[in-house]
Tab-separated table of C-alpha atoms in Angstrom:
chain	number	residue	atom	x	y	z
X	1	MET	CA	-10.618	11.205	1.449
X	2	PRO	CA	-8.153	7.970	1.275
X	3	ARG	CA	-8.754	5.325	-0.824
X	4	SER	CA	-7.853	1.735	-0.327
X	5	MET	CA	-5.485	-0.093	-2.887
X	6	THR	CA	-7.729	-2.973	-2.409
X	7	GLY	CA	-10.523	-2.930	-4.582
X	8	TYR	CA	-12.695	-4.854	-7.248
X	9	GLY	CA	-14.761	-3.367	-10.359
X	10	ARG	CA	-16.651	-5.116	-13.168
X	11	SER	CA	-18.517	-3.794	-16.295
X	12	GLU	CA	-20.048	-5.250	-19.345
X	13	LEU	CA	-20.960	-3.255	-22.572
X	14	THR	CA	-23.236	-5.205	-25.120
X	15	SER	CA	-23.806	-4.317	-28.623
X	16	PRO	CA	-25.335	-5.935	-31.768
X	17	GLN	CA	-21.433	-6.285	-32.824
X	18	TRP	CA	-20.061	-7.635	-29.415
X	19	THR	CA	-19.721	-7.964	-26.129
X	20	LEU	CA	-17.021	-6.626	-23.696
X	21	THR	CA	-16.137	-7.528	-20.064
X	22	TRP	CA	-13.890	-5.834	-18.246
X	23	GLU	CA	-12.881	-6.781	-14.559
X	24	ILE	CA	-9.970	-4.997	-12.375
X	25	ARG	CA	-8.722	-6.927	-9.081
X	26	SER	CA	-6.254	-4.738	-7.255
X	27	VAL	CA	-4.240	-5.326	-4.070
X	28	ASN	CA	-1.641	-3.060	-2.007
X	29	SER	CA	2.087	-2.760	-3.413
X	30	ARG	CA	4.584	-0.056	-2.797
X	31	PHE	CA	4.537	0.950	-6.568
X	32	LEU	CA	2.072	0.564	-9.377
X	33	ASP	CA	2.252	-2.544	-11.060
X	34	ILE	CA	-0.528	-3.452	-13.751
X	35	LYS	CA	-0.950	-6.842	-15.169
X	36	TRP	CA	-2.966	-7.198	-18.134
X	37	ARG	CA	-4.905	-10.341	-19.217
X	38	THR	CA	-6.416	-9.491	-22.834
X	39	PRO	CA	-7.051	-11.111	-26.027
X	40	HIS	CA	-3.768	-11.077	-28.195
X	41	ASN	CA	-5.484	-9.525	-31.077
X	42	LEU	CA	-6.209	-6.318	-28.753
X	43	ARG	CA	-2.762	-6.122	-26.934
X	44	GLY	CA	-2.010	-3.078	-29.262
X	45	LEU	CA	-4.217	-0.940	-27.144
X	46	GLU	CA	-2.883	-1.708	-23.926
X	47	ALA	CA	-0.589	1.621	-24.017
X	48	ASP	CA	-3.842	3.639	-24.319
X	49	TRP	CA	-5.425	1.669	-21.792
X	50	GLU	CA	-2.545	1.909	-19.294
X	51	ARG	CA	-2.476	5.577	-19.670
X	52	THR	CA	-6.428	5.580	-18.589
X	53	VAL	CA	-5.586	3.568	-15.814
X	54	ARG	CA	-2.587	5.740	-14.500
X	55	GLU	CA	-4.971	8.447	-14.171
X	56	GLU	CA	-6.909	6.765	-11.425
X	57	ALA	CA	-4.174	5.014	-9.608
X	58	SER	CA	-0.778	5.895	-8.138
X	59	ARG	CA	-0.131	2.630	-6.089
X	60	GLY	CA	-1.129	-0.821	-6.196
X	61	ARG	CA	-0.889	-4.240	-8.095
X	62	LEU	CA	-3.793	-4.232	-10.697
X	63	ASP	CA	-4.889	-7.480	-12.407
X	64	ILE	CA	-6.953	-6.474	-15.515
X	65	TYR	CA	-9.059	-8.769	-17.614
X	66	LEU	CA	-10.928	-8.140	-20.780
X	67	HIS	CA	-13.306	-10.792	-22.333
X	68	PHE	CA	-14.018	-10.075	-25.867
X	69	GLN	CA	-16.847	-11.857	-27.575
X	70	PRO	CA	-17.786	-10.991	-31.293
X	71	HIS	CA	-21.413	-11.569	-32.227
X	72	GLY	CA	-22.041	-12.922	-35.644
X	73	SER	CA	-19.854	-13.719	-38.745
X	74	GLY	CA	-20.349	-9.984	-39.826
X	75	THR	CA	-17.481	-8.727	-37.055
X	76	ALA	CA	-14.210	-8.114	-38.438
X	77	MET	CA	-11.898	-10.436	-37.024
X	78	LEU	CA	-8.735	-9.052	-35.619
X	79	ALA	CA	-6.643	-12.026	-36.019
X	80	THR	CA	-6.722	-14.924	-38.081
X	81	LEU	CA	-5.683	-18.550	-37.167
X	82	ASN	CA	-2.834	-20.474	-38.624
X	83	THR	CA	-4.622	-23.711	-39.940
X	84	GLU	CA	-1.772	-25.207	-41.556
X	85	LEU	CA	0.315	-24.885	-38.461
X	86	ALA	CA	-2.563	-26.223	-36.082
X	87	LYS	CA	-2.689	-29.210	-38.525
X	88	GLN	CA	0.930	-29.914	-38.175
X	89	MET	CA	0.683	-30.066	-34.413
X	90	LEU	CA	-2.249	-31.982	-34.304
X	91	ALA	CA	-0.598	-34.668	-36.665
X	92	GLN	CA	2.907	-34.450	-34.712
X	93	MET	CA	1.111	-35.199	-31.423
X	94	SER	CA	-1.230	-37.751	-33.016
X	95	LYS	CA	1.877	-39.741	-34.266
X	96	LEU	CA	3.539	-39.524	-30.977
X	97	ALA	CA	0.634	-40.790	-28.947
X	98	GLU	CA	0.582	-43.565	-31.753
X	99	ASP	CA	4.348	-44.177	-31.176
X	100	MET	CA	3.732	-44.617	-27.359
X	101	GLY	CA	0.876	-46.825	-27.766
X	102	GLN	CA	-1.752	-44.042	-26.429
X	103	ASP	CA	-4.950	-43.031	-27.896
X	104	TYR	CA	-4.822	-38.839	-28.965
X	105	ARG	CA	-7.771	-36.846	-28.090
X	106	PRO	CA	-6.952	-33.317	-28.838
X	107	ASP	CA	-8.277	-30.640	-26.772
X	108	PHE	CA	-8.920	-27.753	-29.162
X	109	ASN	CA	-9.702	-25.228	-26.411
X	110	ARG	CA	-6.247	-25.463	-25.275
X	111	LEU	CA	-4.810	-25.550	-28.665
X	112	LEU	CA	-6.568	-22.660	-29.782
X	113	SER	CA	-5.344	-20.888	-26.344
X	114	LEU	CA	-1.524	-20.993	-27.921
X	115	SER	CA	-0.814	-17.341	-29.276
X	116	VAL	CA	1.819	-18.826	-31.969
X	117	LEU	CA	-1.093	-20.029	-33.823
X	118	TRP	CA	-2.896	-16.609	-34.212
X	119	GLN	CA	-1.691	-13.880	-36.616
X	120	GLU	CA	-2.825	-10.457	-36.035
X	121	SER	CA	-4.813	-8.841	-38.850
X	122	VAL	CA	-2.861	-5.789	-40.770
X	123	ALA	CA	-6.456	-4.060	-40.505
X	124	GLU	CA	-6.672	-1.542	-37.916
X	125	PRO	CA	-9.507	-2.022	-35.219
X	126	ASP	CA	-12.816	-1.202	-35.756
X	127	PRO	CA	-12.948	2.494	-34.332
X	128	GLN	CA	-16.494	1.969	-32.704
X	129	LEU	CA	-14.660	-1.285	-31.003
X	130	VAL	CA	-11.799	1.014	-29.802
X	131	THR	CA	-14.337	3.581	-28.530
X	132	ASP	CA	-16.728	1.069	-26.805
X	133	LEU	CA	-13.364	-0.552	-25.167
X	134	ASP	CA	-12.250	2.882	-23.784
X	135	LYS	CA	-16.082	3.656	-22.514
X	136	SER	CA	-16.169	0.185	-20.757
X	137	LEU	CA	-12.964	0.378	-19.230
X	138	ARG	CA	-13.737	3.690	-17.759
X	139	GLU	CA	-16.789	2.484	-16.260
X	140	THR	CA	-14.904	-0.364	-14.643
X	141	LEU	CA	-12.406	1.913	-13.298
X	142	ARG	CA	-15.618	4.328	-11.774
X	143	VAL	CA	-16.944	0.967	-10.264
X	144	TRP	CA	-13.764	0.007	-8.985
X	145	ASN	CA	-12.868	3.520	-7.242
X	146	ILE	CA	-16.363	3.037	-5.762
X	147	THR	CA	-15.175	-0.151	-4.030
X	148	ARG	CA	-12.012	1.208	-2.954
X	149	GLY	CA	-13.656	4.330	-1.588
X	150	GLN	CA	-15.860	2.383	0.779
X	151	GLU	CA	-13.069	0.639	2.054
X	152	GLY	CA	-11.185	3.831	2.369
X	153	LYS	CA	-13.540	5.055	4.830
X	154	THR	CA	-13.277	2.021	6.941
X	155	LEU	CA	-9.746	2.716	6.846
X	156	LEU	CA	-10.067	6.507	7.739
X	157	ALA	CA	-12.314	5.926	10.662
X	158	ASP	CA	-10.087	3.118	12.087
X	159	LEU	CA	-7.000	5.476	11.970
X	160	GLN	CA	-8.683	8.617	13.346
X	161	ALA	CA	-9.656	6.428	16.305
X	162	ARG	CA	-5.911	5.515	16.732
X	163	PHE	CA	-4.431	8.754	16.261
X	164	THR	CA	-6.634	9.856	18.896
X	165	GLU	CA	-5.492	6.929	21.314
X	166	LEU	CA	-1.777	7.923	20.374
X	167	GLY	CA	-2.674	11.645	21.325
X	168	SER	CA	-3.996	10.266	24.940
X	169	LEU	CA	-0.943	8.135	25.120
X	170	LEU	CA	1.347	11.003	24.440
X	171	GLU	CA	-0.355	13.422	27.013
X	172	ARG	CA	-0.066	10.553	29.635
X	173	ILE	CA	4.002	10.454	28.727
X	174	ARG	CA	3.878	14.393	28.885
X	175	GLU	CA	2.475	14.476	32.471
X	176	ARG	CA	4.979	12.002	33.646
X	177	VAL	CA	8.215	14.078	32.393
X	178	PRO	CA	7.850	16.465	35.361
X	179	GLN	CA	7.817	13.521	38.009
X	180	VAL	CA	10.702	11.561	36.207
X	181	LEU	CA	12.936	14.701	35.990
X	182	GLN	CA	12.284	15.489	40.054
X	183	ASP	CA	12.920	12.000	40.960
X	184	LYS	CA	16.193	11.806	38.881
X	185	THR	CA	17.312	15.046	40.226
X	186	THR	CA	16.958	13.924	43.711
X	187	THR	CA	18.690	10.683	43.033
X	188	LEU	CA	21.483	12.380	41.380
X	189	ALA	CA	21.754	14.920	44.035
X	190	GLU	CA	22.133	12.258	46.598
X	191	ARG	CA	24.728	10.246	44.716
X	192	ILE	CA	26.764	13.569	43.993
X	193	ARG	CA	26.669	14.365	47.684
X	194	ALA	CA	27.859	10.623	48.832
X	195	MET	CA	30.392	10.717	46.433
X	196	VAL	CA	31.738	14.038	47.491
X	197	GLU	CA	31.721	13.054	51.209
X	198	GLN	CA	33.420	9.938	50.449
X	199	ALA	CA	36.058	11.700	48.864
X	200	GLY	CA	36.452	14.435	51.413
X	201	VAL	CA	36.028	17.383	48.861
X	202	GLU	CA	33.737	20.178	49.351
X	203	ILE	CA	31.258	21.580	47.077
X	204	SER	CA	29.002	24.306	47.083
X	205	ASP	CA	25.440	24.040	46.588
X	206	ASP	CA	25.220	25.904	43.306
X	207	ARG	CA	27.845	23.653	41.811
X	208	MET	CA	26.275	20.537	42.844
X	209	LEU	CA	22.661	21.981	41.523
X	210	GLN	CA	25.023	22.702	38.063
X	211	GLU	CA	26.166	19.307	37.927
X	212	VAL	CA	22.780	17.942	38.786
X	213	ALA	CA	21.237	20.008	35.797
X	214	ILE	CA	23.857	19.008	33.257
X	215	LEU	CA	23.195	15.139	34.078
X	216	THR	CA	19.164	15.631	34.003
X	217	ASP	CA	19.470	17.603	30.780
X	218	LYS	CA	20.517	14.355	28.948
X	219	LEU	CA	17.300	12.631	30.331
X	220	ASP	CA	14.961	15.252	29.137
X	221	VAL	CA	12.610	14.427	26.210
X	222	SER	CA	10.464	17.661	25.858
X	223	GLU	CA	12.159	18.082	22.395
X	224	GLU	CA	10.954	14.476	21.465
X	225	LEU	CA	7.531	15.169	22.642
X	226	THR	CA	7.169	18.498	20.775
X	227	ARG	CA	8.315	16.933	17.588
X	228	LEU	CA	5.894	13.758	18.557
X	229	SER	CA	3.117	16.490	18.765
X	230	MET	CA	3.889	17.806	15.463
X	231	HIS	CA	4.136	14.352	13.513
X	232	LEU	CA	0.354	13.407	15.045
X	233	SER	CA	-1.050	16.757	13.947
X	234	ARG	CA	0.628	16.190	10.532
X	235	MET	CA	-0.595	12.833	10.229
X	236	ASP	CA	-4.219	13.744	11.109
X	237	LYS	CA	-4.017	16.415	8.363
X	238	VAL	CA	-2.568	14.202	5.451
X	239	LEU	CA	-5.172	11.530	6.571
X	240	HIS	CA	-7.995	14.157	5.401
X	241	GLY	CA	-5.774	15.328	2.496
X	242	LYS	CA	-5.446	14.600	-0.951
X	243	GLY	CA	-2.688	12.957	-3.271
X	244	GLU	CA	-0.556	10.019	-2.277
X	245	VAL	CA	-1.785	9.724	1.455
X	246	GLY	CA	-0.320	6.339	1.974
X	247	ARG	CA	3.332	7.233	1.378
X	248	GLN	CA	3.112	10.381	3.402
X	249	LEU	CA	1.490	8.537	6.402
X	250	ASP	CA	4.251	5.612	6.292
X	251	PHE	CA	6.818	8.165	6.302
X	252	LEU	CA	5.544	10.379	9.133
X	253	LEU	CA	5.039	6.804	11.143
X	254	GLN	CA	8.575	5.936	10.855
X	255	GLU	CA	9.494	9.294	12.107
X	256	THR	CA	7.118	9.063	14.894
X	257	PHE	CA	8.420	5.700	15.837
X	258	ARG	CA	12.164	7.104	15.952
X	259	GLU	CA	11.239	9.861	18.325
X	260	ILE	CA	9.171	7.772	20.436
X	261	ASN	CA	12.323	5.090	20.780
X	262	THR	CA	14.424	8.228	21.805
X	263	CYS	CA	12.004	8.872	24.370
X	264	GLY	CA	11.721	5.396	26.137
X	265	THR	CA	15.423	4.992	25.877
X	266	LYS	CA	16.560	8.804	27.406
X	267	SER	CA	13.961	8.646	30.387
X	268	GLN	CA	15.526	5.796	32.322
X	269	ASP	CA	12.010	5.424	34.070
X	270	ALA	CA	10.042	2.196	33.985
X	271	GLU	CA	6.645	3.756	33.447
X	272	MET	CA	7.704	5.783	30.592
X	273	SER	CA	9.377	2.787	28.951
X	274	ARG	CA	5.950	0.729	29.177
X	275	LEU	CA	4.016	3.598	27.835
X	276	ALA	CA	6.564	4.031	25.219
X	277	VAL	CA	6.209	0.566	24.346
X	278	ASP	CA	2.420	0.853	24.325
X	279	PHE	CA	2.707	3.697	21.943
X	280	LYS	CA	5.183	1.959	19.505
X	281	THR	CA	2.484	-1.468	19.518
X	282	LEU	CA	-0.193	1.078	18.505
X	283	LEU	CA	1.995	2.696	15.998
X	284	GLU	CA	2.934	-0.706	14.402
X	285	LYS	CA	-1.044	-1.167	14.108
X	286	CYS	CA	-1.432	2.274	12.304
X	287	ARG	CA	1.334	1.136	9.853
X	288	GLU	CA	-0.396	-2.109	8.880
X	289	GLN	CA	-3.552	-0.178	7.800
X	290	VAL	CA	-1.677	2.466	6.260
X	291	GLN	CA	0.197	-0.007	3.708
X	292	ASN	CA	-3.374	-0.329	2.162
X	293	ILE	CA	-3.865	3.241	1.595
X	294	GLU	CA	-3.154	4.578	-1.853
């Protein structure tokens, strides 16, 4: 079943040592683009986390947030604050404000958010913390996949209905072809006969029919219709298959658009052209939906 690239997942793990909160937000993208928003002192683990995420995702833009809250003083710190540098920065800001005749009220929350003030501890992260982070990340991915699957069901139902409508339009085009060829054959035969009479040249009925057949063959779209039918059948199979469904459907829709465009151009018939326009309009709606499928 196809999965949407749009989804949301959140999970929280609480232990006596810490509380871990993961959030994943994703939207559609041609490729897999992962943006991490994690505490500076835990960024050394991002490579392992990314491998875990790539097991579950192949396309889309993912924004992944981690909030780490240690409990109590017994929790090992993974980074230390450079207090001397912080004091120097505060002193300089205070001096600058004084020189400008302004009062300076330091914003400690903003100050502490500056990564330059933090130094990573040489100690390895607590093994239990690493385990809990991995466990909670996988739980968040599970929740995220559920939301993507739910939207995927909606996309599946919508595309199935549109593919059925495309099949109906294709059948109407196919039914129109014999009448178009018959009308064009009659019209061409009359034109050739008029040209021959005007030129005072004699031509046999067999030769005239041969010339008409050559001209009407250029209007025949039976090969395009066969390929269109194959594309629609293939799209239905891909929609219910596995793997990168979105990429495959996007390619097939492009090929289908090319074939129906040829049909509308070759037919030289107003009704066929109208049906081809309706077909292309529906294809574009399908393509908009497919852009959100992984």
